CSV table of C-alpha atoms in Angstrom, one decimal:
chain,number,residue,atom,x,y,z
A,1,MET,CA,6.9,-1.4,7.1
A,2,PRO,CA,7.5,1.5,9.5
A,3,LEU,CA,4.9,1.9,12.3
A,4,ASP,CA,2.3,4.8,12.2
A,5,ALA,CA,3.8,7.5,14.4
A,6,SER,CA,0.9,9.5,14.1
A,7,LEU,CA,-0.7,6.9,16.8
A,8,VAL,CA,1.6,8.5,19.5
A,9,GLY,CA,-0.3,9.8,22.3
A,10,LYS,CA,-3.2,7.3,21.5
A,11,THR,CA,-4.7,5.9,24.8
A,12,TYR,CA,-6.7,2.9,24.5
A,13,PRO,CA,-9.8,1.8,26.5
A,14,PRO,CA,-9.4,0.3,30.0
A,15,THR,CA,-8.9,-3.5,30.0
A,16,GLU,CA,-11.6,-5.6,31.7
A,17,PRO,CA,-10.9,-5.9,35.3
A,18,TYR,CA,-8.5,-8.8,36.2
A,19,GLU,CA,-9.1,-10.0,39.6
A,20,VAL,CA,-5.7,-11.1,41.4
A,21,GLY,CA,-6.0,-14.6,42.8
A,22,ARG,CA,-4.1,-16.0,45.5
A,23,GLU,CA,-3.7,-19.2,43.4
A,24,LYS,CA,-2.3,-17.2,40.6
A,25,VAL,CA,0.1,-15.4,42.6
A,26,ARG,CA,1.3,-18.7,43.8
A,27,GLU,CA,1.4,-20.0,40.4
A,28,PHE,CA,3.6,-17.0,39.2
A,29,ALA,CA,5.8,-17.4,42.1
A,30,ASP,CA,6.4,-21.2,41.5
A,31,ALA,CA,7.2,-20.4,37.8
A,32,ILE,CA,9.9,-17.9,38.8
A,33,GLY,CA,11.0,-20.5,41.6
A,34,ASP,CA,10.5,-18.0,44.2
A,35,PRO,CA,9.6,-19.7,47.6
A,36,ASP,CA,8.9,-16.3,49.4
A,37,ALA,CA,6.2,-17.2,51.8
A,38,ALA,CA,4.7,-13.6,51.5
A,39,TYR,CA,3.4,-14.9,48.1
A,40,ARG,CA,1.7,-17.8,49.7
A,41,ASP,CA,0.9,-17.2,53.4
A,42,GLU,CA,-1.5,-14.6,54.3
A,43,ARG,CA,-0.2,-14.6,58.1
A,44,VAL,CA,3.4,-13.9,56.9
A,45,ALA,CA,2.1,-11.1,54.4
A,46,ARG,CA,0.2,-9.5,57.3
A,47,GLU,CA,3.0,-9.3,59.4
A,48,LEU,CA,4.8,-7.3,56.6
A,49,GLY,CA,2.1,-5.0,56.9
A,50,HIS,CA,0.0,-6.2,53.7
A,51,ALA,CA,-3.7,-6.7,53.7
A,52,ASP,CA,-3.2,-10.0,51.7
A,53,VAL,CA,-0.5,-12.1,49.9
A,54,VAL,CA,1.3,-9.8,47.8
A,55,ALA,CA,2.5,-10.7,44.2
A,56,PRO,CA,6.2,-10.7,42.9
A,57,PRO,CA,7.5,-7.3,41.6
A,58,THR,CA,6.9,-8.3,38.0
A,59,PHE,CA,3.6,-9.7,38.2
A,60,ALA,CA,1.8,-6.6,37.0
A,61,VAL,CA,3.1,-7.6,33.6
A,62,VAL,CA,0.1,-9.9,33.6
A,63,VAL,CA,-2.4,-7.2,33.7
A,64,ALA,CA,-0.2,-5.0,31.4
A,65,PHE,CA,0.2,-7.6,28.8
A,66,ARG,CA,-3.7,-7.6,28.6
A,67,ALA,CA,-3.6,-3.9,27.3
A,68,LEU,CA,-0.4,-4.4,25.3
A,69,ASP,CA,-2.2,-7.3,23.4
A,70,VAL,CA,-4.8,-4.8,22.1
A,71,ILE,CA,-2.0,-2.4,20.8
A,72,VAL,CA,-0.3,-5.2,19.2
A,73,ALA,CA,-3.2,-6.2,17.4
A,74,ASP,CA,-4.1,-2.7,16.4
A,75,PRO,CA,-4.5,-2.6,12.7
A,76,ASP,CA,-3.9,0.9,12.5
A,77,LEU,CA,-0.4,0.4,14.1
A,78,GLY,CA,0.7,-2.2,11.6
A,79,LEU,CA,3.0,-4.3,14.0
A,80,ASP,CA,4.1,-7.8,12.9
A,81,TYR,CA,4.3,-9.5,16.3
A,82,SER,CA,6.1,-12.4,15.0
A,83,ARG,CA,9.2,-10.0,14.9
A,84,VAL,CA,8.6,-8.4,18.1
A,85,LEU,CA,11.0,-8.5,21.0
A,86,HIS,CA,10.8,-7.1,24.7
A,87,GLY,CA,13.4,-4.1,24.6
A,88,ASP,CA,12.7,-2.5,28.0
A,89,GLN,CA,10.5,-2.8,30.9
A,90,ARG,CA,10.1,-0.7,34.0
A,91,PHE,CA,7.6,-0.8,36.8
A,92,ALA,CA,7.0,2.1,39.2
A,93,TYR,CA,4.7,1.1,42.1
A,94,THR,CA,2.4,3.1,44.3
A,95,ARG,CA,1.5,0.1,46.0
A,96,PRO,CA,2.1,-3.6,45.9
A,97,VAL,CA,-0.3,-5.8,43.9
A,98,ARG,CA,-2.2,-8.1,46.4
A,99,ALA,CA,-4.4,-11.0,46.1
A,100,GLY,CA,-8.2,-9.7,45.8
A,101,ASP,CA,-7.1,-6.6,43.7
A,102,ARG,CA,-9.4,-6.0,40.7
A,103,LEU,CA,-7.0,-4.3,38.2
A,104,SER,CA,-7.5,-2.7,35.0
A,105,ALA,CA,-4.7,-1.3,32.7
A,106,THR,CA,-5.1,1.7,30.6
A,107,ALA,CA,-2.5,2.1,27.9
A,108,THR,CA,-0.8,5.0,25.9
A,109,ILE,CA,1.4,5.0,23.3
A,110,ASP,CA,4.4,7.2,24.3
A,111,THR,CA,6.6,7.0,21.5
A,112,ILE,CA,7.6,5.4,18.4
A,113,ARG,CA,10.8,5.7,16.8
A,114,ALA,CA,13.4,3.9,14.6
A,115,ALA,CA,17.1,2.9,15.6
A,116,ALA,CA,19.4,0.5,14.2
A,117,GLY,CA,16.9,-0.7,11.7
A,118,ASN,CA,14.2,-1.5,14.3
A,119,ASP,CA,11.1,0.0,15.1
A,120,LEU,CA,10.7,0.8,18.8
A,121,LEU,CA,7.4,1.3,20.3
A,122,THR,CA,7.0,2.5,24.0
A,123,VAL,CA,3.8,2.1,25.8
A,124,ARG,CA,2.9,3.2,29.2
A,125,SER,CA,0.2,1.2,31.1
A,126,GLU,CA,-1.3,2.7,34.2
A,127,ILE,CA,-2.6,-0.1,36.3
A,128,ALA,CA,-5.2,0.9,39.0
A,129,THR,CA,-8.0,-0.7,40.7
A,130,VAL,CA,-11.6,-0.5,39.6
A,131,ASP,CA,-12.1,2.0,42.4
A,132,GLY,CA,-9.4,4.1,40.8
A,133,GLU,CA,-6.5,3.7,43.3
A,134,HIS,CA,-3.3,3.9,41.2
A,135,VAL,CA,-1.2,0.6,41.7
A,136,CYS,CA,1.8,0.7,39.3
A,137,THR,CA,2.8,2.4,35.9
A,138,ALA,CA,4.3,-0.4,33.8
A,139,THR,CA,6.5,1.0,30.8
A,140,THR,CA,7.1,-1.4,28.1
A,141,THR,CA,9.2,-1.1,25.0
A,142,PHE,CA,8.8,-3.4,22.1
A,143,VAL,CA,11.5,-3.8,19.3
A,144,ALA,CA,10.1,-4.8,16.1
A,145,ARG,CA,12.8,-6.2,13.8
A,146,PRO,CA,12.7,-5.8,10.1
A,147,ALA,CA,12.3,-9.3,8.5
A,148,ALA,CA,15.5,-8.8,6.2
A,149,ALA,CA,18.1,-8.1,9.1
A,150,GLU,CA,17.4,-10.6,11.8
A,151,ASP,CA,20.6,-9.7,13.9
A,152,ALA,CA,19.4,-6.1,14.0
A,153,ALA,CA,17.8,-6.6,17.7
A,154,GLU,CA,20.9,-8.2,19.1
A,155,GLN,CA,23.6,-5.5,17.7
A,156,ARG,CA,21.7,-2.5,19.0
B,1,MET,CA,16.9,-10.5,58.8
B,2,ARG,CA,15.8,-7.4,56.9
B,3,PRO,CA,18.6,-4.8,56.4
B,4,ARG,CA,18.0,-1.3,57.8
B,5,TRP,CA,18.8,1.8,55.8
B,6,GLU,CA,21.3,3.0,58.4
B,7,ASP,CA,23.3,-0.1,57.9
B,8,VAL,CA,23.5,-0.2,54.1
B,9,GLU,CA,26.4,1.3,52.5
B,10,ALA,CA,26.7,2.5,49.0
B,11,GLY,CA,28.7,0.2,46.8
B,12,ALA,CA,27.9,-3.0,48.9
B,13,ALA,CA,27.5,-6.0,46.7
B,14,LEU,CA,24.3,-8.3,47.3
B,15,PRO,CA,24.7,-12.1,47.5
B,16,GLN,CA,25.3,-13.4,43.6
B,17,ARG,CA,22.8,-15.8,42.6
B,18,GLU,CA,22.6,-18.3,40.0
B,19,PHE,CA,19.4,-19.5,38.3
B,20,ARG,CA,18.9,-22.5,36.0
B,21,VAL,CA,16.7,-21.9,33.0
B,22,THR,CA,15.3,-24.7,31.1
B,23,ARG,CA,12.6,-25.4,28.4
B,24,ALA,CA,10.4,-26.6,31.2
B,25,ASN,CA,10.8,-23.5,33.3
B,26,LEU,CA,9.9,-21.6,30.0
B,27,VAL,CA,6.5,-23.6,29.4
B,28,ARG,CA,5.7,-23.1,33.3
B,29,TYR,CA,6.3,-19.4,33.0
B,30,ALA,CA,4.4,-19.1,29.9
B,31,GLY,CA,1.4,-20.7,31.5
B,32,ALA,CA,1.8,-18.6,34.8
B,33,ALA,CA,2.0,-15.2,33.0
B,34,GLY,CA,-0.1,-15.9,30.0
B,35,ASP,CA,2.7,-15.3,27.5
B,36,PHE,CA,2.5,-18.0,24.8
B,37,ASN,CA,4.7,-16.2,22.0
B,38,PRO,CA,6.0,-19.2,20.3
B,39,ILE,CA,9.6,-17.9,20.4
B,40,HIS,CA,9.7,-19.1,23.8
B,41,TRP,CA,8.7,-22.7,23.2
B,42,ASN,CA,9.0,-23.5,19.5
B,43,GLU,CA,12.2,-23.9,18.0
B,44,ARG,CA,11.1,-24.4,14.7
B,45,PHE,CA,9.3,-21.0,14.8
B,46,ALA,CA,12.0,-19.1,16.7
B,47,ARG,CA,14.3,-20.0,13.7
B,48,ALA,CA,12.0,-19.1,11.2
B,49,VAL,CA,11.9,-15.3,12.6
B,50,GLY,CA,15.6,-15.3,12.7
B,51,LEU,CA,16.4,-16.2,16.3
B,52,PRO,CA,19.2,-18.6,17.1
B,53,ASP,CA,16.9,-21.0,19.0
B,54,VAL,CA,14.1,-20.9,21.6
B,55,ILE,CA,14.8,-17.8,23.8
B,56,ALA,CA,13.7,-16.9,27.5
B,57,HIS,CA,10.9,-14.6,28.0
B,58,GLY,CA,12.6,-11.2,29.0
B,59,MET,CA,10.1,-11.1,31.8
B,60,LEU,CA,11.2,-14.4,33.2
B,61,THR,CA,14.9,-12.9,33.2
B,62,MET,CA,13.6,-9.9,34.9
B,63,ALA,CA,11.5,-11.8,37.4
B,64,LEU,CA,14.8,-14.0,38.3
B,65,ALA,CA,17.1,-11.0,38.6
B,66,ALA,CA,14.6,-9.4,41.0
B,67,ARG,CA,14.8,-12.3,43.4
B,68,VAL,CA,18.2,-11.1,44.3
B,69,LEU,CA,16.2,-7.8,45.6
B,70,THR,CA,13.4,-9.3,47.3
B,71,GLU,CA,15.5,-11.9,49.2
B,72,TRP,CA,18.0,-9.2,50.3
B,73,ALA,CA,15.1,-6.7,51.2
B,74,GLY,CA,13.0,-9.3,53.1
B,75,ASP,CA,9.8,-8.0,51.6
B,76,PRO,CA,8.9,-8.5,47.9
B,77,ALA,CA,6.8,-5.1,48.2
B,78,ALA,CA,10.1,-3.4,49.1
B,79,VAL,CA,10.8,-3.2,45.3
B,80,VAL,CA,9.0,0.1,44.7
B,81,GLU,CA,10.9,0.9,41.0
B,82,TYR,CA,12.3,-1.8,38.9
B,83,GLY,CA,13.6,-1.4,35.2
B,84,VAL,CA,15.5,-3.1,32.8
B,85,ARG,CA,16.8,-3.2,29.1
B,86,PHE,CA,16.9,-6.5,27.5
B,87,THR,CA,20.2,-6.4,25.4
B,88,ARG,CA,20.7,-10.0,24.5
B,89,PRO,CA,18.3,-12.9,24.3
B,90,VAL,CA,19.0,-15.8,26.7
B,91,VAL,CA,19.1,-18.7,24.6
B,92,VAL,CA,17.7,-21.9,26.1
B,93,PRO,CA,18.8,-25.2,24.5
B,94,ASP,CA,16.5,-28.3,24.4
B,95,ASP,CA,18.7,-30.3,26.9
B,96,ASP,CA,18.6,-31.0,30.6
B,97,THR,CA,20.9,-28.2,31.5
B,98,GLY,CA,19.4,-25.3,29.9
B,99,ALA,CA,20.9,-21.9,30.4
B,100,THR,CA,22.3,-20.3,33.4
B,101,LEU,CA,21.8,-16.7,34.6
B,102,THR,CA,24.1,-15.3,37.1
B,103,VAL,CA,22.7,-12.1,38.8
B,104,ASP,CA,24.7,-9.6,40.8
B,105,ALA,CA,23.6,-6.4,42.3
B,106,THR,CA,25.1,-3.4,44.2
B,107,VAL,CA,23.7,-0.7,46.5
B,108,GLY,CA,24.1,2.6,44.5
B,109,ASP,CA,22.8,5.7,46.3
B,110,LYS,CA,20.6,6.2,49.8
B,111,LEU,CA,17.8,8.3,49.2
B,112,ASP,CA,15.7,10.1,51.5
B,113,GLY,CA,12.6,8.0,52.8
B,114,ARG,CA,14.8,5.2,53.7
B,115,ARG,CA,15.1,4.2,50.1
B,116,VAL,CA,18.1,2.8,48.3
B,117,THR,CA,18.8,2.6,44.5
B,118,LEU,CA,20.6,-0.8,43.2
B,119,SER,CA,21.9,-1.5,39.9
B,120,LEU,CA,22.1,-5.2,38.9
B,121,THR,CA,23.8,-7.1,36.2
B,122,ALA,CA,22.5,-10.5,34.6
B,123,ARG,CA,24.9,-12.6,32.8
B,124,CYS,CA,24.3,-15.7,30.7
B,125,ALA,CA,27.4,-17.8,29.2
B,126,GLY,CA,29.6,-14.9,30.3
B,127,VAL,CA,27.8,-12.5,28.5
B,128,GLY,CA,25.5,-9.6,29.6
B,129,VAL,CA,21.8,-10.1,28.9
B,130,LEU,CA,20.5,-6.9,30.7
B,131,SER,CA,21.5,-3.4,30.9
B,132,ARG,CA,20.2,-0.3,32.5
B,133,ALA,CA,19.0,-2.7,35.3
B,134,ARG,CA,18.1,-0.7,38.2
B,135,ALA,CA,15.6,-0.7,41.0
B,136,VAL,CA,14.5,1.6,44.1
B,137,VAL,CA,14.0,-0.4,47.2
B,138,GLN,CA,12.3,0.8,50.5
B,139,LEU,CA,14.2,-0.4,53.5
B,140,ALA,CA,12.6,-0.8,57.1
């Protein structure tokens, strides 16, 4: 079933604030096997000019996915999440994510299009502090594979 | 030692890195990132939706590739832009070896503001798993 293209341009409500915790940053860094002290040691982070420990460059996905979860579950869109793969991901940072940040993501459907039998859904998530300071733009493309052609995603 | 913008040359290759990805890594990443899609830990589910086996989170592949950038730059916050396309899944077998990801990065253009562009490749079993993998890094 094709996705409803009339939803292009729709902006969803901002997500509930997500507070970036030091231990969560450490857990994320551990999960990607990265021993960098700037993720763990406030003193090292300060020497690099940061107010607190910083998060790895892809950490913003934790916040962005909270917004994407709402879109994926939007009955108006009609997405079958069991057939969805991550197609593209991009981050553009105004400043790094730091421990102590209270972040909210506001997601907008940028494009919906069909390619090689798949539906491609591109969502732009603007991540900002609760005080309105922009931190990161995360742009995500999901590939929804048709049920009948399992290989389509690999062939595009 | 953080690289200085003056000393960086276009076309220079960053040190190649290899990363091992096992099922245990996927479970750990799922918890840390809050991404519990069963295609990343449940073989039965993955096959039912037409995948060859459990596959790694694209975001884990992307995060591992970024380590080449952050280790080179000497400050994780130096990565100011980073984007990839996930072209092929990283299939992670249920064994102790898992999959091996090989990541290379090359300096592209030197930009104003002491920034450089980099392009990355990531291969698994000899096959590219990312394309259009590019970053902008702020140098000291």
